[in-house]
Short mmCIF file of C-alpha atoms and ligand atoms in Angstrom, two decimals:
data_model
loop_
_atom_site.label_atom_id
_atom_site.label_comp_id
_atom_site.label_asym_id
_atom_site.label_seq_id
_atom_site.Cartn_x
_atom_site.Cartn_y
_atom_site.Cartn_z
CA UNK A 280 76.75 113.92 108.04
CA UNK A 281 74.67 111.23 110.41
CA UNK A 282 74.38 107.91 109.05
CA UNK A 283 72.62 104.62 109.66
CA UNK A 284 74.15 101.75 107.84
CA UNK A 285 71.53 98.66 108.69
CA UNK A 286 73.05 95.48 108.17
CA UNK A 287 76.73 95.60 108.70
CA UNK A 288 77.98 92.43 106.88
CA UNK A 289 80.72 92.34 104.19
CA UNK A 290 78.95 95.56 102.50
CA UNK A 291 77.47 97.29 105.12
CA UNK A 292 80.80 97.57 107.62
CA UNK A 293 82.93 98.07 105.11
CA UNK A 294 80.45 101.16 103.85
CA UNK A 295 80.16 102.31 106.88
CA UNK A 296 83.59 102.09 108.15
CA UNK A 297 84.96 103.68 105.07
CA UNK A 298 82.00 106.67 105.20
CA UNK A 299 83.19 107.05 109.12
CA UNK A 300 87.05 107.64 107.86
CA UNK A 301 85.76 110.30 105.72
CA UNK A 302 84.49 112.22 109.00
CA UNK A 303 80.86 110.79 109.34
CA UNK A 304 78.81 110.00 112.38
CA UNK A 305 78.10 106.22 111.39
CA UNK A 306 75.81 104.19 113.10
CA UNK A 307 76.04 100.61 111.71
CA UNK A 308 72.60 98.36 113.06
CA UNK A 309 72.33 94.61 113.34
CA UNK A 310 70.03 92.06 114.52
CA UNK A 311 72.75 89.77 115.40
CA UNK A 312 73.13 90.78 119.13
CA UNK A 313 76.46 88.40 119.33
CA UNK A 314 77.62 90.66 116.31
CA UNK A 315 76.78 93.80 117.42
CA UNK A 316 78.26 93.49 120.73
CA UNK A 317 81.39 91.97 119.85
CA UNK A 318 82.30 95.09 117.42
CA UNK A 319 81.85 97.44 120.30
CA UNK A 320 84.46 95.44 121.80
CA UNK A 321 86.40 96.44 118.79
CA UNK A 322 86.04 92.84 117.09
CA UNK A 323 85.78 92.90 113.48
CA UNK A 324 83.18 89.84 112.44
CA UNK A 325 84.53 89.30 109.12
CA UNK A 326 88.11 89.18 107.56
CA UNK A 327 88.65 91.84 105.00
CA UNK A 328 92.58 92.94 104.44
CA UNK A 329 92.97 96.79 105.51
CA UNK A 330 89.47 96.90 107.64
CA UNK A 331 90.31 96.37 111.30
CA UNK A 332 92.97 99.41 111.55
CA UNK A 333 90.18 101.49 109.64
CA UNK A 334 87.34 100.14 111.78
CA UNK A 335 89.34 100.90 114.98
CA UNK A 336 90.44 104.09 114.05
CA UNK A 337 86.82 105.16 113.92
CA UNK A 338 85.54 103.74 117.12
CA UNK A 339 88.31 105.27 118.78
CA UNK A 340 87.40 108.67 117.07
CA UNK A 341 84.12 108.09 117.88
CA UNK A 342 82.18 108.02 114.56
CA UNK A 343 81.97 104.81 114.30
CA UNK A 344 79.03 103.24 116.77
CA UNK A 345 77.26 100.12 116.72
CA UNK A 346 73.60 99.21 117.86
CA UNK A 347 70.89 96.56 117.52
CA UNK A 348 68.07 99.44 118.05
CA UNK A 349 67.17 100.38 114.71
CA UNK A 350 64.93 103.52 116.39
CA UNK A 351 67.89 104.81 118.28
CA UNK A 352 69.90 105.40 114.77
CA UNK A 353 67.49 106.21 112.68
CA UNK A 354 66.82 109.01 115.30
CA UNK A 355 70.44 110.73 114.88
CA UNK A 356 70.89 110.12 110.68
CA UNK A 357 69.88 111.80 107.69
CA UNK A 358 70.86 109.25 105.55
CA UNK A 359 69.94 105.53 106.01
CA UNK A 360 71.53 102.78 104.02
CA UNK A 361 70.19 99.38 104.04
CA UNK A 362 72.89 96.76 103.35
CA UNK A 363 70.56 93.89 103.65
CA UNK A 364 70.71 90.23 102.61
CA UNK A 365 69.06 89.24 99.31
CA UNK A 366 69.31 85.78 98.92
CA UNK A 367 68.10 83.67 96.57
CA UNK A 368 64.81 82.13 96.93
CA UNK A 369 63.77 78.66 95.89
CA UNK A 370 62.87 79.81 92.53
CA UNK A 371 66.30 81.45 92.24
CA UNK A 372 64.64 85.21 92.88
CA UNK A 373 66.15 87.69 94.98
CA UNK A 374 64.26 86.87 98.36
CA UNK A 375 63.13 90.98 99.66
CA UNK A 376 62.18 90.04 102.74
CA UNK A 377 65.27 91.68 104.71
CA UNK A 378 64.48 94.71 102.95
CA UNK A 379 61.28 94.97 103.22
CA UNK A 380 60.84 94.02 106.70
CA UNK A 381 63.53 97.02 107.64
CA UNK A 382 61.44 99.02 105.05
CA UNK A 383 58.25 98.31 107.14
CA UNK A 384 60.40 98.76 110.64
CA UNK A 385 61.41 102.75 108.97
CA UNK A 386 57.70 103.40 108.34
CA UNK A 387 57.02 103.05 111.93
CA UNK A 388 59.74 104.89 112.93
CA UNK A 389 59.83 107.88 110.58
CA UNK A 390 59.38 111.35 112.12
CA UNK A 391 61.51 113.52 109.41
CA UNK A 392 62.73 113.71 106.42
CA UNK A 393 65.19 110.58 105.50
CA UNK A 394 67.01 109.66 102.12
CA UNK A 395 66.53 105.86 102.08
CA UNK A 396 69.76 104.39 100.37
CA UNK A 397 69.48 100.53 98.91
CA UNK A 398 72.68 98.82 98.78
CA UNK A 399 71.80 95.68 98.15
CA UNK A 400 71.33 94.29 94.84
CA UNK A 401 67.77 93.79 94.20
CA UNK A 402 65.50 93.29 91.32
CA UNK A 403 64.18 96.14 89.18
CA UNK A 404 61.12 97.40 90.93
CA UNK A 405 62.33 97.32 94.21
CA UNK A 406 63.04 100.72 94.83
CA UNK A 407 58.87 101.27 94.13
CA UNK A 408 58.09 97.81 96.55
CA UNK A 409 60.50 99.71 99.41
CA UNK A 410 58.92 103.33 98.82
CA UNK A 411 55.25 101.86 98.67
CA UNK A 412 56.11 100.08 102.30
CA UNK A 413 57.24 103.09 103.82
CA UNK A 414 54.44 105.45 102.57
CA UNK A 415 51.64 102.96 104.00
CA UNK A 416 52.83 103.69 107.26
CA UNK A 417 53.78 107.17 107.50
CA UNK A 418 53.15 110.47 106.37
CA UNK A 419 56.21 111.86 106.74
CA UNK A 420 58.09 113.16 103.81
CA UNK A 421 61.25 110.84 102.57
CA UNK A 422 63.08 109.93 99.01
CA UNK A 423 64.34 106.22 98.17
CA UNK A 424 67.68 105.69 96.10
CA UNK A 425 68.94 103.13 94.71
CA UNK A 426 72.87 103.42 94.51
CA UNK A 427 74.44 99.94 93.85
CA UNK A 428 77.29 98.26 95.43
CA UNK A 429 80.64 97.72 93.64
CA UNK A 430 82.92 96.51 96.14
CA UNK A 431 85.00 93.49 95.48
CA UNK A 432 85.67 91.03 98.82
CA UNK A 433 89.13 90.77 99.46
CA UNK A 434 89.83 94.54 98.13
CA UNK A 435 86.53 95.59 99.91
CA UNK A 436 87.89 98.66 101.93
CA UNK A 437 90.12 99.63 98.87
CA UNK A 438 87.28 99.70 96.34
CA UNK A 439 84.87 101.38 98.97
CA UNK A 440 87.41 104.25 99.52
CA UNK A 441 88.35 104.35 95.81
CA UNK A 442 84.97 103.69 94.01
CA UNK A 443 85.53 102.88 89.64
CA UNK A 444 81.97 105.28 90.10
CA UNK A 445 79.52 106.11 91.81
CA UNK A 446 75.52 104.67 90.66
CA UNK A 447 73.08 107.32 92.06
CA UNK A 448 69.20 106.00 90.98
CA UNK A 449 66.37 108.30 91.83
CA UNK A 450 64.10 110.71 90.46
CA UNK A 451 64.25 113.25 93.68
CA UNK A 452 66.47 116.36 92.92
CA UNK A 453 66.71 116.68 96.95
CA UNK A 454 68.25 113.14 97.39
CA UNK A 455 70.37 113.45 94.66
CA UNK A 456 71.95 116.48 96.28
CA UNK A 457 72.38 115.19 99.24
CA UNK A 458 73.91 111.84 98.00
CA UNK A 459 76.45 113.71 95.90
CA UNK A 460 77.55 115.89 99.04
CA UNK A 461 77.84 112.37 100.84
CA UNK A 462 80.37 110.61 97.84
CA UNK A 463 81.91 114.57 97.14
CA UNK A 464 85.24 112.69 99.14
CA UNK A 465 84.94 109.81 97.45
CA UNK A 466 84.40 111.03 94.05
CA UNK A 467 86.65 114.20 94.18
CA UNK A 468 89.68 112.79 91.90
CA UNK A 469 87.35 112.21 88.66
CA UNK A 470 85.08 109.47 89.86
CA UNK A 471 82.05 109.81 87.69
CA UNK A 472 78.32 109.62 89.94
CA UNK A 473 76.61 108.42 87.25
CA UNK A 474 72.96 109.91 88.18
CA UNK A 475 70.08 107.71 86.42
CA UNK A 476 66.41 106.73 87.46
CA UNK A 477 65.77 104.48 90.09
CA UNK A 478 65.42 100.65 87.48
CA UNK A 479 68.39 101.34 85.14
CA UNK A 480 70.44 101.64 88.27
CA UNK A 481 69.12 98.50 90.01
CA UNK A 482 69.46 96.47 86.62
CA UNK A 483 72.80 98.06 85.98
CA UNK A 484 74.07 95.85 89.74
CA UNK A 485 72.35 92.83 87.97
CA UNK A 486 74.09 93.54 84.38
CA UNK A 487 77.36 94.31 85.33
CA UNK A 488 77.78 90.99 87.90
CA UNK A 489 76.02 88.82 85.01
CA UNK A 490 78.26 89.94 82.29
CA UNK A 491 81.58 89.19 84.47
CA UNK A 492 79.92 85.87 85.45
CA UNK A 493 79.52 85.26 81.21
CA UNK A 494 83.15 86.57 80.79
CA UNK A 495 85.00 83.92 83.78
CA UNK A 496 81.96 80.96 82.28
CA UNK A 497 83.24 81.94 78.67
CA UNK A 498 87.13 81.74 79.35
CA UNK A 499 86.16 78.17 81.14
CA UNK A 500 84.53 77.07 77.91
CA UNK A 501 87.90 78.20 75.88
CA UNK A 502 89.77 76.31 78.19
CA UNK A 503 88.09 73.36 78.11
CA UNK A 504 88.21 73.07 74.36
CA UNK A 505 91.87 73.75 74.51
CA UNK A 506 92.68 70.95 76.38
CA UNK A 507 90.47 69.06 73.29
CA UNK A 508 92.78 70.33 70.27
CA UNK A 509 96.09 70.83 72.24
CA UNK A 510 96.27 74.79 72.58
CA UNK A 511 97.24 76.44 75.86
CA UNK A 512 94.65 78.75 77.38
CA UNK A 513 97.20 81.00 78.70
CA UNK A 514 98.66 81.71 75.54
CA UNK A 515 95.06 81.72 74.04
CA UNK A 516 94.36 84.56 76.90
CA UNK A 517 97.33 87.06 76.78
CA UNK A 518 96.39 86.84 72.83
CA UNK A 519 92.75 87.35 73.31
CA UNK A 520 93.41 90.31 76.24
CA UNK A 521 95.79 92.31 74.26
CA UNK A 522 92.71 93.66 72.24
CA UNK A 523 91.70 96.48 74.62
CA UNK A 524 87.87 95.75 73.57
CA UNK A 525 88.49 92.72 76.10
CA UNK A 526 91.56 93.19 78.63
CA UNK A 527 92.96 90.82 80.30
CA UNK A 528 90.87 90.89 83.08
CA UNK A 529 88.76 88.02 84.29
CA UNK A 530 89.79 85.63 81.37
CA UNK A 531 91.58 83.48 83.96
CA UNK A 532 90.31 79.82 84.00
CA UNK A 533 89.45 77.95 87.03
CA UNK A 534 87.02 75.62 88.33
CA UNK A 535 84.24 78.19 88.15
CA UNK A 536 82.79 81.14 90.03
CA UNK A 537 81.20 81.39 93.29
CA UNK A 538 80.38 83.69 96.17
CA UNK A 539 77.74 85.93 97.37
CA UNK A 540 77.47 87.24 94.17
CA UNK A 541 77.72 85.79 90.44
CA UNK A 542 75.33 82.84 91.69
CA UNK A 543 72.43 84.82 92.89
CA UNK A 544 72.75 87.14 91.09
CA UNK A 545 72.75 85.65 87.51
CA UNK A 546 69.88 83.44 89.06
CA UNK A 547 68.06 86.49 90.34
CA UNK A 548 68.31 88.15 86.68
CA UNK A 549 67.27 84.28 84.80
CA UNK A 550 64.24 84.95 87.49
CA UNK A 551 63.34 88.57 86.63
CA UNK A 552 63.50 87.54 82.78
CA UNK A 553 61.19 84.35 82.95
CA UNK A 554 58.93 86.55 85.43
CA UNK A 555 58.76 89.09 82.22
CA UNK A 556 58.36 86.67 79.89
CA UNK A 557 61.80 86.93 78.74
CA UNK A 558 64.60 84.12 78.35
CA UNK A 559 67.99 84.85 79.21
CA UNK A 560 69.58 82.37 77.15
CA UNK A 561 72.88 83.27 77.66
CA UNK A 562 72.62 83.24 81.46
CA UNK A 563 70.71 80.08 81.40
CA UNK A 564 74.43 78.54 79.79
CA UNK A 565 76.46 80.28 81.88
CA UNK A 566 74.89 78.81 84.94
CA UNK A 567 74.61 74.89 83.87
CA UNK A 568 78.43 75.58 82.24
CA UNK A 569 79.56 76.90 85.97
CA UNK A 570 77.74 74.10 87.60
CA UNK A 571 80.20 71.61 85.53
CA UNK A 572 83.00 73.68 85.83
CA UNK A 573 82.96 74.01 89.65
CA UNK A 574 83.58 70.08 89.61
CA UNK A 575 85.32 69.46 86.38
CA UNK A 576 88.70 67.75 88.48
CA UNK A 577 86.81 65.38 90.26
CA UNK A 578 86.65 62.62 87.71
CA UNK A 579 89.72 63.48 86.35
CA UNK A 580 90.87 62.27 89.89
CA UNK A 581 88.72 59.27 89.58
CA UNK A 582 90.78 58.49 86.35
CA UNK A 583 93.98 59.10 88.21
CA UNK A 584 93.18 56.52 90.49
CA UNK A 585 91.48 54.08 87.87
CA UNK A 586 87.93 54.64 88.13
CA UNK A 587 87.67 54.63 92.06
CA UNK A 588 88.56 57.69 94.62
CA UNK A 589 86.97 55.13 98.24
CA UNK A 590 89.66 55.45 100.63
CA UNK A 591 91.45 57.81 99.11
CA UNK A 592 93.28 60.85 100.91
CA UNK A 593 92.61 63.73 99.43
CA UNK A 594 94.38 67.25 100.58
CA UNK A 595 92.40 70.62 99.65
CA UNK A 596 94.29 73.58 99.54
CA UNK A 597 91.93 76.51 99.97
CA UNK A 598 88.21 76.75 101.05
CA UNK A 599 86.91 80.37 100.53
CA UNK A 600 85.49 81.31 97.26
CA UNK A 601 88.07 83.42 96.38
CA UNK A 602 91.90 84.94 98.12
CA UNK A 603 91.53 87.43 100.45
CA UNK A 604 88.00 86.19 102.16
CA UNK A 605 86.90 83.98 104.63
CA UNK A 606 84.06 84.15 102.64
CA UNK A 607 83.04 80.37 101.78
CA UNK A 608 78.84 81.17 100.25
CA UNK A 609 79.16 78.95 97.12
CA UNK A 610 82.34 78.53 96.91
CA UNK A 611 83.67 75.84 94.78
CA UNK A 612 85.34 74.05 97.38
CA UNK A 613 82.34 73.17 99.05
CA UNK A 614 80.96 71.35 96.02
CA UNK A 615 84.40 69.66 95.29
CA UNK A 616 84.43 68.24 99.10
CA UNK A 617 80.71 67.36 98.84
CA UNK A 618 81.79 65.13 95.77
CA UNK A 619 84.66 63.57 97.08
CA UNK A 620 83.14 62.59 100.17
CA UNK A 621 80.20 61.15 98.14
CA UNK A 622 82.41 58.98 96.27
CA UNK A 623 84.47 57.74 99.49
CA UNK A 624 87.25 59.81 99.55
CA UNK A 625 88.76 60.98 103.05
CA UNK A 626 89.55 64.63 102.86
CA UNK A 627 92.31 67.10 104.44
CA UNK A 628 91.41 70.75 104.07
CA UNK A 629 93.54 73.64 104.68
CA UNK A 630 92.79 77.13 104.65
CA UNK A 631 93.80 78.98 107.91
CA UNK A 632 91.19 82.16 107.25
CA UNK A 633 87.67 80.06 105.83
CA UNK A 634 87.91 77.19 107.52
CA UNK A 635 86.08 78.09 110.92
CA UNK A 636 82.74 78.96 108.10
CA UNK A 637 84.01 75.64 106.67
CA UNK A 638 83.47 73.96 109.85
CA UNK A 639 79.83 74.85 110.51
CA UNK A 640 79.15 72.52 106.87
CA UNK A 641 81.14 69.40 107.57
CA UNK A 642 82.26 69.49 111.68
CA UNK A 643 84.34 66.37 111.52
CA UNK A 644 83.62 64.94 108.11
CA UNK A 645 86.57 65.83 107.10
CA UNK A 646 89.98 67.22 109.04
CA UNK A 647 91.53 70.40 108.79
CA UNK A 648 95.09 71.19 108.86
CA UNK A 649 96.98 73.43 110.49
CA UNK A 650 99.51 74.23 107.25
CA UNK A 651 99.08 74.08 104.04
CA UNK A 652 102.09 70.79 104.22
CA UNK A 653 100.47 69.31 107.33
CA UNK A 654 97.21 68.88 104.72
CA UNK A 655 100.13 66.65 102.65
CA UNK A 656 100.64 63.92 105.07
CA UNK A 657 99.92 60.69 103.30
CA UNK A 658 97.58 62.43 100.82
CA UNK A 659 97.15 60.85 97.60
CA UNK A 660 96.43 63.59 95.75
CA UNK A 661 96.17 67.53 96.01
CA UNK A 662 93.39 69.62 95.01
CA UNK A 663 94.07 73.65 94.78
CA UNK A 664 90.59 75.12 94.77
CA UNK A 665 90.87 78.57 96.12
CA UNK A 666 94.06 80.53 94.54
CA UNK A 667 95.26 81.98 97.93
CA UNK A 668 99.08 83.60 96.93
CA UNK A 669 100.75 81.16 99.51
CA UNK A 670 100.10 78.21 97.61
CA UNK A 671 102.14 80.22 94.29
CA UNK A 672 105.29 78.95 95.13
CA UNK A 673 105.30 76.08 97.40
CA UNK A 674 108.32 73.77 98.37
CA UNK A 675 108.00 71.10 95.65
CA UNK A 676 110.31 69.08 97.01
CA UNK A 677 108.94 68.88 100.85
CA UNK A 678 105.42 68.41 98.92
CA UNK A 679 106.71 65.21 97.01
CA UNK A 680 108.15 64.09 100.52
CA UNK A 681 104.89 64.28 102.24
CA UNK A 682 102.59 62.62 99.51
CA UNK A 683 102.08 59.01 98.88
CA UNK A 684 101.58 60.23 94.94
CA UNK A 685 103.23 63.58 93.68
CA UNK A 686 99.54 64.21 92.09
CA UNK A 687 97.89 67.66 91.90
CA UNK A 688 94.57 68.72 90.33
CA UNK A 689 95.01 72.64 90.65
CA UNK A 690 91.85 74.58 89.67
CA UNK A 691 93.41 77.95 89.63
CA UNK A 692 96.52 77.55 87.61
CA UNK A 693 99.00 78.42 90.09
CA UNK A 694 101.85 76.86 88.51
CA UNK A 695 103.91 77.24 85.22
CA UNK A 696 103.88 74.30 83.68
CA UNK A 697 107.74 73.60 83.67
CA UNK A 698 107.72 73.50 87.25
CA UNK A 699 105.58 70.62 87.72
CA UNK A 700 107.44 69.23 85.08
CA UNK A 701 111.07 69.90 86.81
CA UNK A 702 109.90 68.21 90.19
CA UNK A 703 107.96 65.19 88.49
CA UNK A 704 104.69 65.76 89.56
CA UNK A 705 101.32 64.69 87.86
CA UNK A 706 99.90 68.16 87.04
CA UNK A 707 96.90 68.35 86.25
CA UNK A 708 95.44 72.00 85.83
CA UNK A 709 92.62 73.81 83.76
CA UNK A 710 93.14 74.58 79.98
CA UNK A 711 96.49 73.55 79.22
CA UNK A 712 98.73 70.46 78.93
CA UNK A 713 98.26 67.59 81.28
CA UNK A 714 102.11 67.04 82.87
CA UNK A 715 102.54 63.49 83.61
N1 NAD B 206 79.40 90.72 99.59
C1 NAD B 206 79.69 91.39 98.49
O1 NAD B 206 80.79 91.31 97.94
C2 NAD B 206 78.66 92.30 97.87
C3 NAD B 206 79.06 93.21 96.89
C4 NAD B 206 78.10 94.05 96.33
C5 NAD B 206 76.77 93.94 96.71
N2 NAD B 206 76.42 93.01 97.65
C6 NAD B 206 75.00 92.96 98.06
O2 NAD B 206 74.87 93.63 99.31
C7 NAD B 206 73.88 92.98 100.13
C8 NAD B 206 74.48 92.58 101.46
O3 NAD B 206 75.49 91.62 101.19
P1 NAD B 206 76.55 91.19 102.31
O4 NAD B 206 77.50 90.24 101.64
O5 NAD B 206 77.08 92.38 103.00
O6 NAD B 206 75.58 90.39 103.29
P2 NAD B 206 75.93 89.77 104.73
O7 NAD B 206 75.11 88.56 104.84
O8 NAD B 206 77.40 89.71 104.92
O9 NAD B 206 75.39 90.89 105.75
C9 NAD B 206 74.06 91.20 105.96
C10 NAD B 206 73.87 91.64 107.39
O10 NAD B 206 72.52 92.07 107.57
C11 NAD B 206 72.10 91.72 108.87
N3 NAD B 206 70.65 91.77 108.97
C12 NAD B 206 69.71 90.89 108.50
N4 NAD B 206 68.47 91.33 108.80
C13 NAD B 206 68.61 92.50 109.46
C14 NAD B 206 67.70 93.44 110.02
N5 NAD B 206 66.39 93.26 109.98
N6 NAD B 206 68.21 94.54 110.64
C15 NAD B 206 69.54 94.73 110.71
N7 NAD B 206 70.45 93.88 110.18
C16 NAD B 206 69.99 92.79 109.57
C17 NAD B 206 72.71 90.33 109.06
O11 NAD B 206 72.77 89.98 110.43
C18 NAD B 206 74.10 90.55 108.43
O12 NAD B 206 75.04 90.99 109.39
C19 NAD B 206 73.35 91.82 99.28
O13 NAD B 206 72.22 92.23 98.59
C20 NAD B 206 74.50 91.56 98.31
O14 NAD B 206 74.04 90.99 97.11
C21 NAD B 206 77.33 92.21 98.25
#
């Protein structure tokens, strides 16, 4: 099959990469020129394990083509996917302009019959808002689907080539058909395409990212009380996961989610509630709970240091939201540095894949190292705040060499507790025992 895949960020190259290893013409559109013309020089824009052999592959085999002329692709494709940006606006809703602009831009250009794909998450409605667009400026026949994204960054091209399912929303018989011949590769070992109408499957993208947002703000609450009354939130987990009604996925404490994702999207679906006239309580927690949570070490530092962190030399171990990404969009690094620089600290960040977004924040307020030891020289403490595997099982004893205090404040639990405890350190992680 043809495709256009318009807007080729972390969902959109990754889509269309993965749909051109399965033998489709793929023609990925941008506006960003730089973008666009770097990745027909066969440079991948964003780090994603697996996705550069993949994308290569397929420019070398020729189904893989990049353009910034949206006319030109829609021209060759049958199917178009938009894999727009929808971030949040002031008042926390999903901001459609992307979409509909491209939605207006298809009008124009329509001149036969095109299934209109929305990847992007979007409010409940949408797929209505980008069908309206198109039919005021054309009277050419097309069908709009909404078929939600999955993929997880950092195991982006593995999820995309092995989806959990498949979410096909529209009422059209025709597009249905057509988008089941399109996943028939993907979904040929027993992955369900769960066919629905157009609003369950848009509010199923919203439901599913708000109820794992609930599930990582929940565990963070658990923790937190278990450092009150003594208990250890990773026995408190393995208990709690055991029951197959919960797993033991995503019960892993830390200092709160971030990302492209959770944020906007819980904020987008607090914003589609109030606009109904209905009150997500639940959300409205889990978002003032996460806002804590993302900063929770900071004045544990302070109390470290006896009230004070000015002139203090703090190193960071890990910028990007999550492992696996150079991905840094509300990441809870970000918010930790903010902090620390507000209350006078000097800080020494390390993370060799984020920190060129990092740089384009804070430039020179703070300095970046080029190893995750180097970020040790001198520091007075050590914050962990992205749970990269390198940091899982450092040299403890080159770390106390480097440090002026063997302190760290780890906000993803990378350490067993007795380890701390053999080399001395002041260990200070989330949800169990404070090692002193
Ligand atoms: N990143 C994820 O993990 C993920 C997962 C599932 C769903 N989503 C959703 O998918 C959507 C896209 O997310 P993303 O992370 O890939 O975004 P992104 O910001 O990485 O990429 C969006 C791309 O669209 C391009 N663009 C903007 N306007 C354009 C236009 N008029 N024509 C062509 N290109 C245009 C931008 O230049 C950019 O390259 C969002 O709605 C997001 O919520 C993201």
């Amino acid at each position: 099959m043809n495709i256009t895949i318009v807007g080729t960020g972390y969902v959109g190259l990754v889509t269309g990469t993965a749909l051109a290893e399965m033998g489709n013409s793929v023609f990925c559109v941008d506006i960003d020129e730089k973008k666009v013309e770097g990745m027909k020089n066969g440079v991948v824009p964003i780090y994603e394990p697996g996705l550069e052999e993949m994308f290569l592959r397929n420019i070398q085999a020729n189904r893989l083509h990049f353009t910034t002329n949206l006319k030109e692709a829609l021209e060759k494709s049958e199917v178009i996917f938009l894999a727009l940006p929808t971030p949040p606006g002031e008042d926390g809703s999903a901001d459609l302009s992307y979409v509909l602009k491209v939605a207006n831009d298809i009008g124009d250009l329509l001149t036969d019959y095109k299934v209109i794909v929305n990847k992007s998450t979007v409010p409940v409605g949408t797929a209505d808002l980008v069908r309206e667009t198109i039919a005021a400026k054309t009277e050419v026949a097309f069908d709009v689907v909404s078929n939600p994204e999955f993929l997880r960054e950092g195991f982006a091209v593995e999820d995309c080539m092995n989806p959990s399912r498949v979410i096909i929303g529209t009422s059209s018989d025709k597009a249905k058909g057509i988008m089941a011949k399109l996943y028939q590769p993907f979904t040929n070992i027993g992955v369900p395409i769960i066919n629905m109408d157009e609003r369950s499957s848009e509010l199923t993208k919203y439901a599913a990212n708000s109820f794992l947002a609930v599930k990582i703000t929940f565990m963070n609450e658990i923790a937190n009380f278990c450092e009150k009354v003594g208990a250890d939130v990773d026995l408190v987990r393995l208990g709690m996961g055991s029951d197959d009604r919960i797993g033991h996925r995503f019960l892993f404490p830390g200092i709160g989610y971030g990302g492209s994702c959770f944020p906007k999207d819980v904020k987008a679906l607090l914003n589609s509630g109030r606009h109904e006239g209905y009150e997500f309580q639940l959300l409205d927690a889990t978002e003032s709970v996460n806002k804590n949570q993302k900063v929770i070490l900071v004045p544990e530092m302070e109390q470290y240091f006896g009230g004070s962190l000015q002139g203090k030399k703090i190193a960071v171990w890990g910028l990007a939201f999550k492992a696996n990404t150079d991905d840094i969009r509300e990441a809870s690094s970000l918010d930790n540095i903010s902090l620390l620089l507000e209350k006078g600290a000097e800080v020494v960040a390390y993370d060799n894949i984020a920190e060129a977004n990092v740089r384009k924040i804070f430039g020179d307020k703070i300095t970046y190292a080029k190893d995750m030891y180097a970020a040790l020289d001198h520091a007075d403490a050590l914050l962990i705040a992205t749970e990269w595997p390198e940091f899982k099982n450092p040299n403890f004893t080159l770390m106390a060499e480097k440090m002026n205090n063997k302190a760290i404040f780890d906000g993803r639990n990378m350490f067993p507790l007795e380890l701390a405890e053999q080399h001395h350190f002041y260990y200070k992680s989330i949800g169990r025992k404070l090692v002193k």
